[in-house]
Amino acid sequence: MLMVLNSCRNAETKEESGAKKIPASTIAETIKELESKFPSPDKDSDKDLIRRGVELTAGFWIPSDGSPEEFKTFCLDNYNPQNRKLLLERFSKNLEAVYGCFMRIGAVVQFPLHVGNDPLLPADKTFAAWSPGAHLNDDWFGNKLAMILHLNFPYYSPEERNAGGLAWNDEENAAVNLGLYFASRVPGSLQQAASEIATRAELYVSDYNIYMHNVVDENGRRYFPEDMRLISHWGLRDELKSSYADKTDAGLAKQKLVFDLMLRIINQDIPREFVNAKGNDYCPTNNKFFRDGKEAAFERENDERYARLLEVFRAEKSFDEFSPLYPDAIRRAFDQGLEMTFDEVEKIFTTVLSAPANKRIGQYIARRLGRPLLPYDIWYDGFKTRSSVSEAELTAKTERRFPNAEALERKLPEILQFLGYSKERAGEICSRVAVDAARGSGHAMGAGMRGDISRLRVRVPETGLNYNGFNIAMHEFGHNVEQTVSLYDVKDYLNSGIPNTAFTEALAFIFQKRDLDVLGVVENNPDKQKFTDLDIYWGAVEIMGVALVDMYAWKWMYANPEATPAELRGAVVAIAKDVWNKYYAPVFGIDNSPILAIYSHMISYPLYLAAYPLGHLIEFQLEQHLAGKDFARETDRIYSIGHRSPEVWMTKATGSKLSPEAFVRKIEGYEF
Ligand SMILES: [Zn+2]
């Protein structure tokens, strides 16, 4: 089937590929004619705009759009610097209406799935899965609105946005942001094929469970309860973390078994029939399998993990030639998704991973554990500080204050006033936030256009909002405030928002951390700040390594697109060991661990992990800046900067660009 699919794709590729369809001579003639139609001898920038616009439009053009001659006519008819300002306004206004209404429709059709306790109808899932905007890209390339956009508002790379962004006024910035829209023109059939492959990868990952009672050590001893079923890698990792609390030998034995399991999964020599199956025992330490109580030969899982990843890679790669702005998946994840280059992110991560403090923290953890470090101590969680007030007491407080969703909505302005917002400003922001009782644990849904509201969803039990729910509500409320300020207090819709998802999380973390203050609980643990910082830092050290493995694996796949699953396994293990040996071996005193390759995100949400530790760095840098300042005034100012490149945004927000230096310095200043 795959072969048939591939050959269809090739046929389609030949027919629909746009990149080389407009001859270079036509492009050159078009540029020349536009230059003489709009002469501006002194301004190189006008010439640059014409060249960029025409070349980009040619990159998106496919044969069904018209002949090379028609391409030229289209450019001559639709490029006009004199109309640029008006055209920018049109796009701004119309895109706000289009995306804003899509968001609003989405909020309505998904409502039953997200909110309340009513029985769900079979149709509700179909409503929720339907995407009103799914065909916008096709429509706007079809009627050439997207071409008019690229012709007049060309694309600027992250490096160019970093270099020029600080000097751009609102209008210039809006024009650059507009150039980021409609970045690819992938045919629907390829998108469909990719989405089926993504679903298959997600199913593989979300249905990969280990029945822990059947995991035994080399002496056949069991450590895990009968009904324990853990998903890889999340469940395995969390079990490993929670076993730090068990100070007996069993705690250590459990951790070692989970760790050995992880290695078998990475190396794919776990028995295929042991995954998702209950009853037969397996010892991951010596890789022995027992069928009906007797040691038995077995078939290993045989690289399915890497076969799924290769499929995802090839689907992504099939988009390349239809994405002239970001011609590979790595650039789509970094330049487009994060608006930071691979190199920028890599440099931030390796700076943190090379910090001398890491070795000292490692020694400190070993002292606290009373044993030498083991590779899985990347998940050490002993830096978490607990509140001096019990969770039951906190829940009693939150239940009393927030008996239902309406009460929470009514009291949102009080929360903002507590954080320092004026009564008037708190009321203004909160008038644009509605609270709903969620079916799930919680989320925040922003408005897509001015005039609409953002939604705070949190689970509220019959007895009222418990402390855990309140903690989540504070996180989501941080999102709502960001969503509201970065939409309503930014002049041009095209400048609204923030640079990327890592920035979204920063204000949510900042609000969430202040939950006990809002409840009036005073903590006087003098080391709380230090341990919170260490906890976040050690977590960042872990994920940065995992993210680097993911990033390097994609580089390798692009260099070796024809690799077999077994070759990819070899490469991923080698990459993981290499990252380990460079940055972790000096801290742990152990060489060649492949543990950083265990994350399931790598298989089903590739190139996504980098956003997590970036979120914490941004949070840290903002907290440093906010310390001792007027919290409300500064957050208002910062979140109305709007959509700029991360580097420019951070410079405008805090006076220095996004960098881990301050975080590393602070950690290095601690004594432990
Ligand atoms: Zn969040």
XYZ file of C-alpha atoms and ligand atoms in Angstrom:
673
model
C 0.000 0.000 0.000
C 2.783 2.323 0.903
C 4.411 1.741 -2.461
C 1.219 2.618 -4.272
C 0.920 5.729 -2.165
C 4.495 6.697 -2.950
C 4.137 6.278 -6.659
C 0.913 8.331 -6.657
C 2.760 11.020 -4.790
C 5.560 11.096 -7.266
C 3.133 11.478 -10.145
C 1.365 14.276 -8.353
C 4.633 15.909 -7.436
C 5.711 16.151 -11.042
C 2.434 17.660 -12.055
C 1.823 20.071 -9.216
C 5.316 21.096 -8.283
C 5.529 24.850 -8.632
C 9.076 25.701 -7.729
C 10.647 25.529 -11.158
C 7.642 26.226 -13.367
C 8.251 29.909 -14.016
C 11.452 30.264 -16.073
C 14.191 32.418 -14.585
C 14.030 34.618 -17.672
C 10.336 35.419 -17.019
C 11.126 36.266 -13.406
C 13.941 38.590 -14.515
C 11.758 40.301 -17.118
C 8.930 40.779 -14.625
C 11.280 42.364 -12.098
C 12.717 44.654 -14.769
C 9.314 45.811 -15.989
C 8.092 46.474 -12.462
C 11.222 48.481 -11.734
C 10.617 50.699 -14.728
C 6.886 50.956 -13.959
C 7.675 52.152 -10.421
C 11.002 53.935 -10.707
C 12.616 55.020 -7.479
C 16.262 55.339 -8.348
C 17.404 56.279 -4.865
C 15.752 53.528 -2.954
C 17.330 50.111 -3.045
C 14.661 48.957 -0.646
C 11.960 49.313 -3.324
C 14.005 47.203 -5.718
C 14.533 44.671 -2.982
C 10.773 44.502 -2.338
C 10.048 43.938 -6.040
C 12.653 41.195 -6.328
C 11.544 39.396 -3.184
C 7.866 39.650 -4.069
C 8.223 38.378 -7.630
C 10.543 35.512 -6.700
C 8.274 34.389 -3.883
C 5.163 34.529 -6.029
C 6.947 32.403 -8.626
C 7.792 29.926 -5.863
C 4.127 29.467 -5.050
C 2.859 29.472 -8.647
C 1.625 26.131 -10.049
C 0.733 25.366 -13.697
C -3.022 25.580 -13.064
C -2.531 29.235 -12.010
C -1.605 30.123 -15.592
C 1.239 30.300 -18.110
C 4.512 32.149 -17.456
C 3.091 35.010 -19.540
C 0.008 35.125 -17.281
C 2.303 35.104 -14.265
C 4.024 38.200 -15.564
C 0.724 39.961 -16.233
C -0.506 39.025 -12.763
C 2.566 40.597 -11.152
C 2.350 43.757 -13.258
C -1.350 44.147 -12.432
C -1.117 43.437 -8.723
C 2.106 44.949 -7.499
C 1.714 48.567 -6.550
C 3.746 50.291 -3.851
C 1.378 53.264 -3.944
C -1.462 51.068 -2.682
C 0.643 49.272 -0.151
C -0.711 51.016 2.928
C -4.334 50.514 1.898
C -3.725 46.896 0.943
C -2.130 46.288 4.341
C -5.218 47.698 6.034
C -7.497 45.496 3.929
C -5.595 42.348 4.804
C -5.456 43.323 8.458
C -9.188 43.933 8.667
C -10.186 40.910 6.616
C -7.832 38.439 8.272
C -9.110 39.508 11.676
C -12.685 38.862 10.553
C -11.792 35.559 8.923
C -9.674 34.083 11.722
C -11.760 35.698 14.446
C -14.944 34.140 13.096
C -13.278 30.761 12.638
C -12.243 30.852 16.296
C -15.736 31.868 17.312
C -17.341 29.093 15.291
C -14.822 26.646 16.746
C -15.694 27.741 20.273
C -19.402 27.141 19.605
C -19.174 23.753 17.871
C -16.669 22.427 20.410
C -18.624 23.714 23.405
C -20.461 20.463 24.285
C -17.182 18.545 24.206
C -15.401 21.029 26.472
C -18.033 22.252 28.906
C -20.687 20.893 31.227
C -22.051 17.480 32.124
C -24.696 16.914 29.447
C -24.555 13.535 27.726
C -22.478 13.763 24.561
C -24.175 12.989 21.261
C -22.291 11.038 18.602
C -22.597 14.149 16.429
C -20.785 16.295 19.016
C -17.433 14.700 18.236
C -17.940 15.271 14.525
C -18.889 18.902 15.135
C -15.802 19.336 17.289
C -13.473 17.674 14.778
C -14.746 19.829 11.916
C -12.472 22.722 11.116
C -14.197 25.704 9.516
C -10.861 27.100 8.295
C -9.571 23.917 6.689
C -10.018 25.168 3.135
C -8.919 28.763 3.535
C -5.414 28.072 2.242
C -6.752 26.351 -0.898
C -9.318 29.107 -1.445
C -6.881 31.983 -1.130
C -4.246 30.425 -3.320
C -7.008 29.454 -5.772
C -8.324 33.020 -6.091
C -4.743 34.360 -5.828
C -5.307 36.508 -2.724
C -2.379 34.686 -1.133
C -0.269 35.521 -4.216
C -1.200 39.205 -3.967
C -0.074 39.012 -0.344
C 3.331 37.456 -1.121
C 3.904 39.735 -4.096
C 3.425 42.899 -2.028
C 4.472 41.787 1.472
C 7.431 39.466 1.095
C 8.862 37.188 3.706
C 11.662 38.147 6.093
C 13.665 35.398 7.820
C 14.066 35.237 11.624
C 17.609 36.615 11.257
C 16.289 39.591 9.280
C 13.490 40.148 11.785
C 15.999 40.054 14.638
C 18.286 42.494 12.855
C 15.638 44.983 11.721
C 12.761 44.479 14.133
C 13.734 46.912 16.871
C 13.691 49.817 14.419
C 10.415 48.949 12.664
C 7.373 51.052 13.430
C 3.946 49.453 13.832
C 3.132 49.681 10.148
C 6.437 48.194 9.022
C 6.134 45.421 11.570
C 2.569 44.668 10.452
C 3.759 44.397 6.839
C 6.462 41.930 7.836
C 4.017 39.905 9.937
C 1.585 39.770 7.026
C 4.338 38.177 4.943
C 4.325 35.223 7.357
C 0.776 34.170 6.450
C -0.007 31.450 3.866
C 3.486 30.034 4.090
C 2.876 26.828 2.185
C 0.695 25.437 -0.524
C 0.646 21.716 0.182
C -1.875 19.793 -1.960
C -4.802 18.381 0.023
C -3.935 14.803 -0.929
C -0.486 15.083 0.655
C -1.946 16.672 3.777
C -4.473 13.871 4.023
C -1.746 11.219 3.692
C 0.364 13.010 6.311
C -2.512 13.274 8.729
C -3.165 9.521 8.446
C 0.498 8.847 9.148
C 0.461 11.245 12.098
C -2.598 9.475 13.490
C -0.841 6.113 13.128
C 2.196 7.433 14.999
C 0.004 8.896 17.707
C -1.888 5.636 18.099
C 1.373 3.719 18.355
C 2.523 6.038 21.137
C -0.765 6.396 22.987
C -1.368 2.661 22.942
C 2.030 1.506 24.178
C 1.475 0.198 27.688
C 3.420 -1.996 30.033
C 1.679 -4.211 32.599
C 4.034 -3.620 35.470
C 3.032 -6.578 37.636
C 4.640 -8.775 34.954
C 7.941 -6.921 35.108
C 10.324 -8.980 37.259
C 13.929 -8.684 38.338
C 16.648 -11.249 37.613
C 15.495 -13.346 40.574
C 11.905 -13.357 39.419
C 10.815 -10.855 42.083
C 7.845 -8.597 41.482
C 7.700 -5.006 42.717
C 4.643 -3.466 41.112
C 0.956 -3.835 42.023
C -1.390 -6.089 40.108
C -3.395 -3.432 38.310
C -0.576 -1.085 37.345
C -0.460 -0.303 33.643
C 1.973 2.377 32.532
C 2.216 4.179 29.237
C 5.643 4.758 27.712
C 7.329 7.088 28.344
C 5.132 9.352 30.492
C 3.821 6.710 32.903
C 7.190 4.982 33.205
C 8.939 8.270 33.916
C 6.370 9.346 36.508
C 6.637 5.978 38.282
C 10.385 6.400 38.341
C 10.005 9.905 39.801
C 7.536 8.875 42.468
C 9.835 6.043 43.575
C 12.291 8.629 44.924
C 9.906 8.896 47.878
C 10.398 5.177 48.642
C 13.690 5.179 50.526
C 13.834 1.378 50.942
C 15.742 -0.986 48.649
C 12.486 -1.621 46.796
C 12.415 2.028 45.692
C 15.795 1.686 44.038
C 14.958 -1.732 42.557
C 11.779 -0.337 41.005
C 13.655 2.581 39.483
C 16.272 0.272 37.991
C 13.621 -1.972 36.462
C 11.808 0.971 34.904
C 15.105 2.321 33.611
C 16.033 -1.072 32.085
C 12.601 -1.202 30.440
C 13.229 2.190 28.888
C 16.530 1.007 27.460
C 14.843 -2.071 25.956
C 12.242 0.184 24.343
C 14.880 2.517 22.921
C 16.884 -0.426 21.575
C 13.695 -2.187 20.518
C 14.653 -5.552 21.955
C 11.591 -5.690 24.195
C 9.408 -8.722 23.237
C 6.710 -7.637 20.828
C 4.176 -9.802 22.642
C 4.951 -8.196 26.017
C 3.819 -4.712 24.990
C 0.149 -4.095 25.839
C -0.244 -7.650 27.145
C -0.883 -8.975 30.589
C 0.036 -12.382 32.005
C 3.532 -13.340 30.861
C 6.574 -12.110 32.786
C 9.547 -10.242 31.423
C 12.842 -9.211 32.990
C 14.171 -6.154 31.192
C 17.511 -6.433 32.967
C 18.581 -9.694 31.319
C 15.991 -9.542 28.507
C 14.404 -12.900 29.437
C 10.781 -13.596 28.635
C 8.627 -16.224 30.340
C 5.694 -17.660 28.466
C 3.304 -19.483 30.813
C 5.964 -19.399 33.501
C 8.761 -20.906 31.380
C 11.610 -19.026 29.779
C 10.860 -18.798 26.076
C 12.256 -17.452 22.829
C 10.504 -14.341 21.532
C 10.390 -11.934 18.655
C 11.744 -8.478 19.507
C 9.639 -5.408 18.738
C 11.849 -4.952 15.746
C 12.159 -1.224 15.188
C 8.519 -0.333 14.817
C 9.232 2.782 16.890
C 11.687 3.951 14.237
C 9.515 2.829 11.324
C 6.771 5.163 12.631
C 9.232 8.035 12.928
C 10.541 7.463 9.394
C 6.992 7.545 8.059
C 6.351 10.841 9.839
C 9.606 12.182 8.424
C 8.774 11.188 4.843
C 5.297 12.704 5.093
C 6.782 15.957 6.372
C 9.441 15.886 3.679
C 6.783 15.558 0.988
C 5.667 19.096 1.991
C 9.077 20.614 1.326
C 8.731 21.612 -2.300
C 5.348 23.235 -1.596
C 6.781 25.399 1.171
C 9.046 27.975 -0.475
C 9.404 30.024 2.717
C 10.436 27.084 4.891
C 11.681 24.363 2.564
C 12.249 21.665 5.210
C 10.568 20.360 8.353
C 13.313 21.692 10.614
C 12.797 25.232 9.341
C 9.030 24.806 9.649
C 9.408 23.797 13.293
C 11.985 26.457 14.178
C 11.914 29.439 11.776
C 8.154 29.206 11.340
C 6.854 27.656 14.586
C 9.194 29.217 17.129
C 10.384 32.092 14.906
C 13.874 31.219 16.083
C 16.446 29.364 14.019
C 17.714 25.885 14.830
C 21.117 27.430 15.564
C 19.699 30.031 17.965
C 17.884 27.359 19.963
C 20.809 24.946 19.878
C 23.112 27.640 21.227
C 20.779 28.434 24.140
C 20.525 24.750 25.044
C 24.222 23.987 24.831
C 25.001 27.078 26.931
C 22.840 25.707 29.737
C 24.081 22.146 29.276
C 27.713 23.247 29.486
C 27.298 25.359 32.635
C 29.785 24.485 35.390
C 26.904 24.600 37.906
C 25.502 21.363 36.487
C 28.313 19.309 37.951
C 27.806 20.878 41.364
C 24.062 20.221 41.244
C 24.811 16.615 40.277
C 27.077 16.230 43.308
C 24.428 17.793 45.509
C 21.786 15.352 44.259
C 24.159 12.421 44.840
C 24.719 13.646 48.425
C 20.998 13.923 49.019
C 20.409 10.451 47.564
C 23.327 8.920 49.437
C 24.598 7.115 46.335
C 26.443 7.873 43.102
C 24.256 9.296 40.329
C 22.550 7.024 37.825
C 21.480 8.165 34.347
C 17.789 8.280 35.286
C 18.536 10.917 37.918
C 17.893 13.398 35.114
C 14.369 12.972 36.563
C 15.360 13.618 40.178
C 12.419 15.400 41.750
C 13.557 16.091 45.285
C 13.679 19.877 44.764
C 9.903 20.233 44.868
C 8.854 22.304 47.863
C 5.575 21.651 49.588
C 3.352 24.291 51.080
C 3.353 24.515 54.866
C -0.440 24.430 54.688
C -1.984 21.057 53.869
C -3.775 20.540 50.601
C -7.023 19.785 52.503
C -6.875 23.190 54.197
C -6.154 24.900 50.895
C -9.085 23.107 49.275
C -11.347 24.187 52.134
C -10.360 27.791 51.333
C -10.879 27.514 47.570
C -14.191 25.648 47.910
C -15.494 28.370 50.147
C -14.359 31.182 47.895
C -15.230 29.581 44.567
C -18.269 27.299 45.034
C -18.933 27.277 41.265
C -17.755 28.642 37.914
C -19.929 31.775 38.252
C -18.282 32.667 41.550
C -14.839 32.295 39.975
C -15.839 34.542 37.074
C -17.246 37.158 39.444
C -14.086 37.157 41.530
C -11.535 37.337 38.703
C -11.232 41.146 39.071
C -10.391 40.671 42.762
C -7.548 38.359 41.786
C -6.152 40.942 39.368
C -6.521 43.728 41.923
C -4.660 41.576 44.409
C -1.842 41.327 41.856
C -1.750 45.122 41.648
C -4.118 46.030 38.825
C -6.333 49.047 39.369
C -10.026 48.385 39.892
C -10.800 49.913 36.537
C -8.166 48.006 34.587
C -9.028 44.714 36.318
C -12.677 45.225 35.400
C -11.774 46.035 31.803
C -9.662 42.899 31.323
C -12.081 40.614 33.152
C -15.063 41.861 31.151
C -13.381 40.011 28.261
C -12.909 36.720 30.102
C -15.676 34.182 30.743
C -15.389 31.137 33.023
C -16.923 27.771 32.114
C -16.999 24.542 34.114
C -14.864 22.195 32.013
C -15.276 18.489 31.413
C -11.488 18.042 31.309
C -8.905 19.459 33.688
C -8.782 22.898 32.095
C -7.637 25.132 29.285
C -7.792 28.716 28.078
C -9.264 29.586 24.717
C -8.354 32.991 23.370
C -10.444 35.331 21.267
C -9.474 35.634 17.608
C -10.810 39.139 17.062
C -11.636 42.237 18.999
C -15.228 42.152 20.237
C -14.918 38.510 21.242
C -14.007 37.115 24.672
C -11.480 34.574 25.852
C -12.589 31.589 27.889
C -11.217 30.146 31.089
C -12.184 26.508 31.491
C -11.590 24.577 34.681
C -13.172 21.538 36.312
C -15.381 22.597 39.218
C -16.699 19.663 41.299
C -20.119 19.808 43.019
C -18.372 20.717 46.271
C -16.649 23.726 44.720
C -13.254 24.442 43.180
C -10.563 22.365 44.912
C -7.013 23.600 45.382
C -5.635 21.671 42.409
C -8.376 23.186 40.235
C -7.582 26.654 41.557
C -3.905 26.182 40.749
C -4.870 25.226 37.182
C -7.324 28.127 37.005
C -4.539 30.564 37.908
C -2.420 29.142 35.072
C -5.257 29.440 32.573
C -6.147 32.922 33.824
C -2.565 33.964 33.068
C -3.223 32.799 29.505
C -6.500 34.750 29.377
C -4.844 37.973 30.530
C -2.077 37.563 27.954
C -4.620 36.727 25.245
C -6.711 39.775 26.103
C -3.913 42.336 26.435
C -2.010 41.119 23.373
C -5.167 41.410 21.261
C -6.989 44.474 22.617
C -4.015 46.660 23.485
C -2.106 46.192 20.232
C -3.146 48.691 17.580
C -2.977 46.600 14.432
C -4.473 43.106 14.335
C -1.438 41.941 12.333
C 0.764 42.880 15.294
C -1.416 41.167 17.880
C -0.268 38.155 19.877
C 3.131 37.100 21.110
C 6.122 35.498 19.392
C 5.428 31.774 19.988
C 3.929 29.128 22.262
C 6.896 29.220 24.631
C 5.941 32.852 25.338
C 2.318 31.844 25.862
C 3.322 29.667 28.783
C 5.488 32.288 30.489
C 2.693 34.506 31.842
C 0.630 31.421 32.696
C 3.505 30.135 34.875
C 3.913 33.589 36.436
C 0.251 33.692 37.464
C 0.178 30.062 38.568
C 3.139 30.584 40.903
C 1.268 33.329 42.743
C -1.705 31.122 43.605
C -0.920 30.857 47.327
C -0.413 34.638 47.607
C -3.857 35.142 46.135
C -5.275 32.733 48.724
C -3.562 34.745 51.456
C -1.236 31.889 52.460
C 2.073 33.248 53.709
C 5.056 30.931 53.221
C 8.184 31.437 55.244
C 10.519 28.804 53.923
C 13.698 30.819 53.270
C 14.967 28.224 50.787
C 11.768 28.067 48.762
C 13.096 30.287 45.958
C 16.332 28.346 45.694
C 14.591 24.981 45.483
C 12.005 26.241 43.008
C 14.833 27.577 40.819
C 16.780 24.318 41.121
C 13.681 22.297 40.268
C 12.990 24.308 37.123
C 16.650 24.362 36.158
C 17.192 20.608 36.532
C 13.985 20.000 34.560
C 15.313 22.276 31.813
C 18.654 20.456 31.771
C 16.752 17.208 31.194
C 14.438 18.402 28.419
C 17.128 20.370 26.597
C 19.085 17.141 26.112
C 16.001 15.276 24.961
C 15.160 18.113 22.566
C 18.709 18.122 21.136
C 18.431 14.386 20.380
C 15.143 15.043 18.592
C 16.701 17.941 16.628
C 19.835 16.018 15.605
C 17.751 12.964 14.622
C 15.876 15.135 12.105
C 19.126 16.480 10.700
C 20.278 12.885 10.293
C 17.052 11.831 8.544
C 17.381 14.708 6.097
C 20.953 13.590 5.374
C 19.833 9.940 5.074
C 16.293 10.035 3.648
C 16.428 6.435 2.415
C 17.410 4.940 5.775
C 15.804 1.749 7.073
C 14.187 1.643 10.520
C 17.152 -0.345 11.840
C 19.590 2.264 10.527
C 17.533 5.018 12.108
C 17.575 3.153 15.429
C 21.356 2.948 15.208
C 21.598 6.645 14.433
C 19.213 7.777 17.198
C 21.011 5.663 19.793
C 24.359 7.027 18.618
C 23.060 10.612 18.720
C 21.593 10.121 22.190
C 24.893 8.684 23.470
C 26.820 11.491 21.848
C 24.687 14.211 23.478
C 24.984 12.298 26.747
C 28.762 11.991 26.531
C 29.180 15.688 25.708
C 26.959 17.210 28.366
C 25.808 14.621 30.908
C 28.721 12.218 31.327
C 30.840 14.929 33.000
C 28.027 15.486 35.521
C 27.020 11.856 36.066
C 30.388 10.159 35.761
C 28.806 7.540 33.466
C 29.410 7.203 29.716
C 27.269 6.118 26.776
C 23.736 6.227 28.161
C 21.072 6.398 25.414
C 18.325 7.387 27.897
C 17.655 10.780 26.256
C 16.031 8.910 23.322
C 13.057 7.624 25.367
C 10.598 10.493 24.864
C 7.472 9.569 22.929
C 7.110 13.147 21.674
C 9.977 12.315 19.370
C 7.768 9.816 17.549
C 4.409 11.532 17.475
C 5.060 15.262 18.078
C 8.462 15.684 16.494
C 10.499 18.861 16.967
C 8.073 20.117 19.569
C 10.024 19.554 22.767
C 12.210 22.649 22.461
C 9.312 24.911 23.429
C 9.139 23.623 27.028
C 12.524 24.704 28.350
C 12.328 27.932 26.322
C 9.081 28.706 28.189
C 10.892 28.400 31.508
C 13.784 30.590 30.357
C 11.362 33.275 29.240
C 9.482 33.031 32.530
C 12.730 33.375 34.453
C 13.862 36.399 32.456
C 10.472 38.090 32.884
C 10.432 37.399 36.639
C 13.911 38.938 36.949
C 12.632 41.989 35.146
C 9.385 42.237 37.133
C 11.084 41.985 40.531
C 10.603 45.230 42.416
C 8.550 46.819 39.625
C 4.859 47.610 39.291
C 3.630 44.128 38.287
C 0.398 45.256 36.653
C 1.840 48.155 34.706
C 4.782 46.124 33.448
C 2.750 43.061 32.395
C 0.329 45.386 30.596
C 3.203 47.079 28.784
C 5.013 43.841 27.972
C 2.005 41.961 26.637
C 1.001 44.857 24.433
C 4.343 44.682 22.564
C 2.584 42.224 20.283
C 3.982 39.926 17.659
C 7.715 40.527 17.088
C 10.576 38.069 16.788
C 11.417 36.476 20.161
C 14.700 38.368 20.342
C 13.095 41.734 19.574
C 10.142 41.080 21.898
C 12.438 40.148 24.771
C 14.609 43.203 24.210
C 11.563 45.469 24.252
C 10.188 43.646 27.303
C 13.268 43.362 29.497
C 16.050 45.350 27.857
C 18.080 42.291 26.878
C 17.565 39.550 24.355
C 16.382 36.039 25.147
C 19.315 34.334 26.796
C 19.923 31.714 29.477
C 22.873 33.633 30.960
C 20.975 35.241 33.839
C 19.345 31.974 34.825
C 22.662 30.132 34.763
C 24.316 32.935 36.759
C 21.641 32.837 39.421
C 21.947 29.057 39.797
C 25.720 29.377 39.988
C 25.328 31.896 42.785
C 23.489 29.456 45.057
C 25.260 27.552 47.765
C 24.418 23.918 48.183
Zn -0.514 26.655 29.560
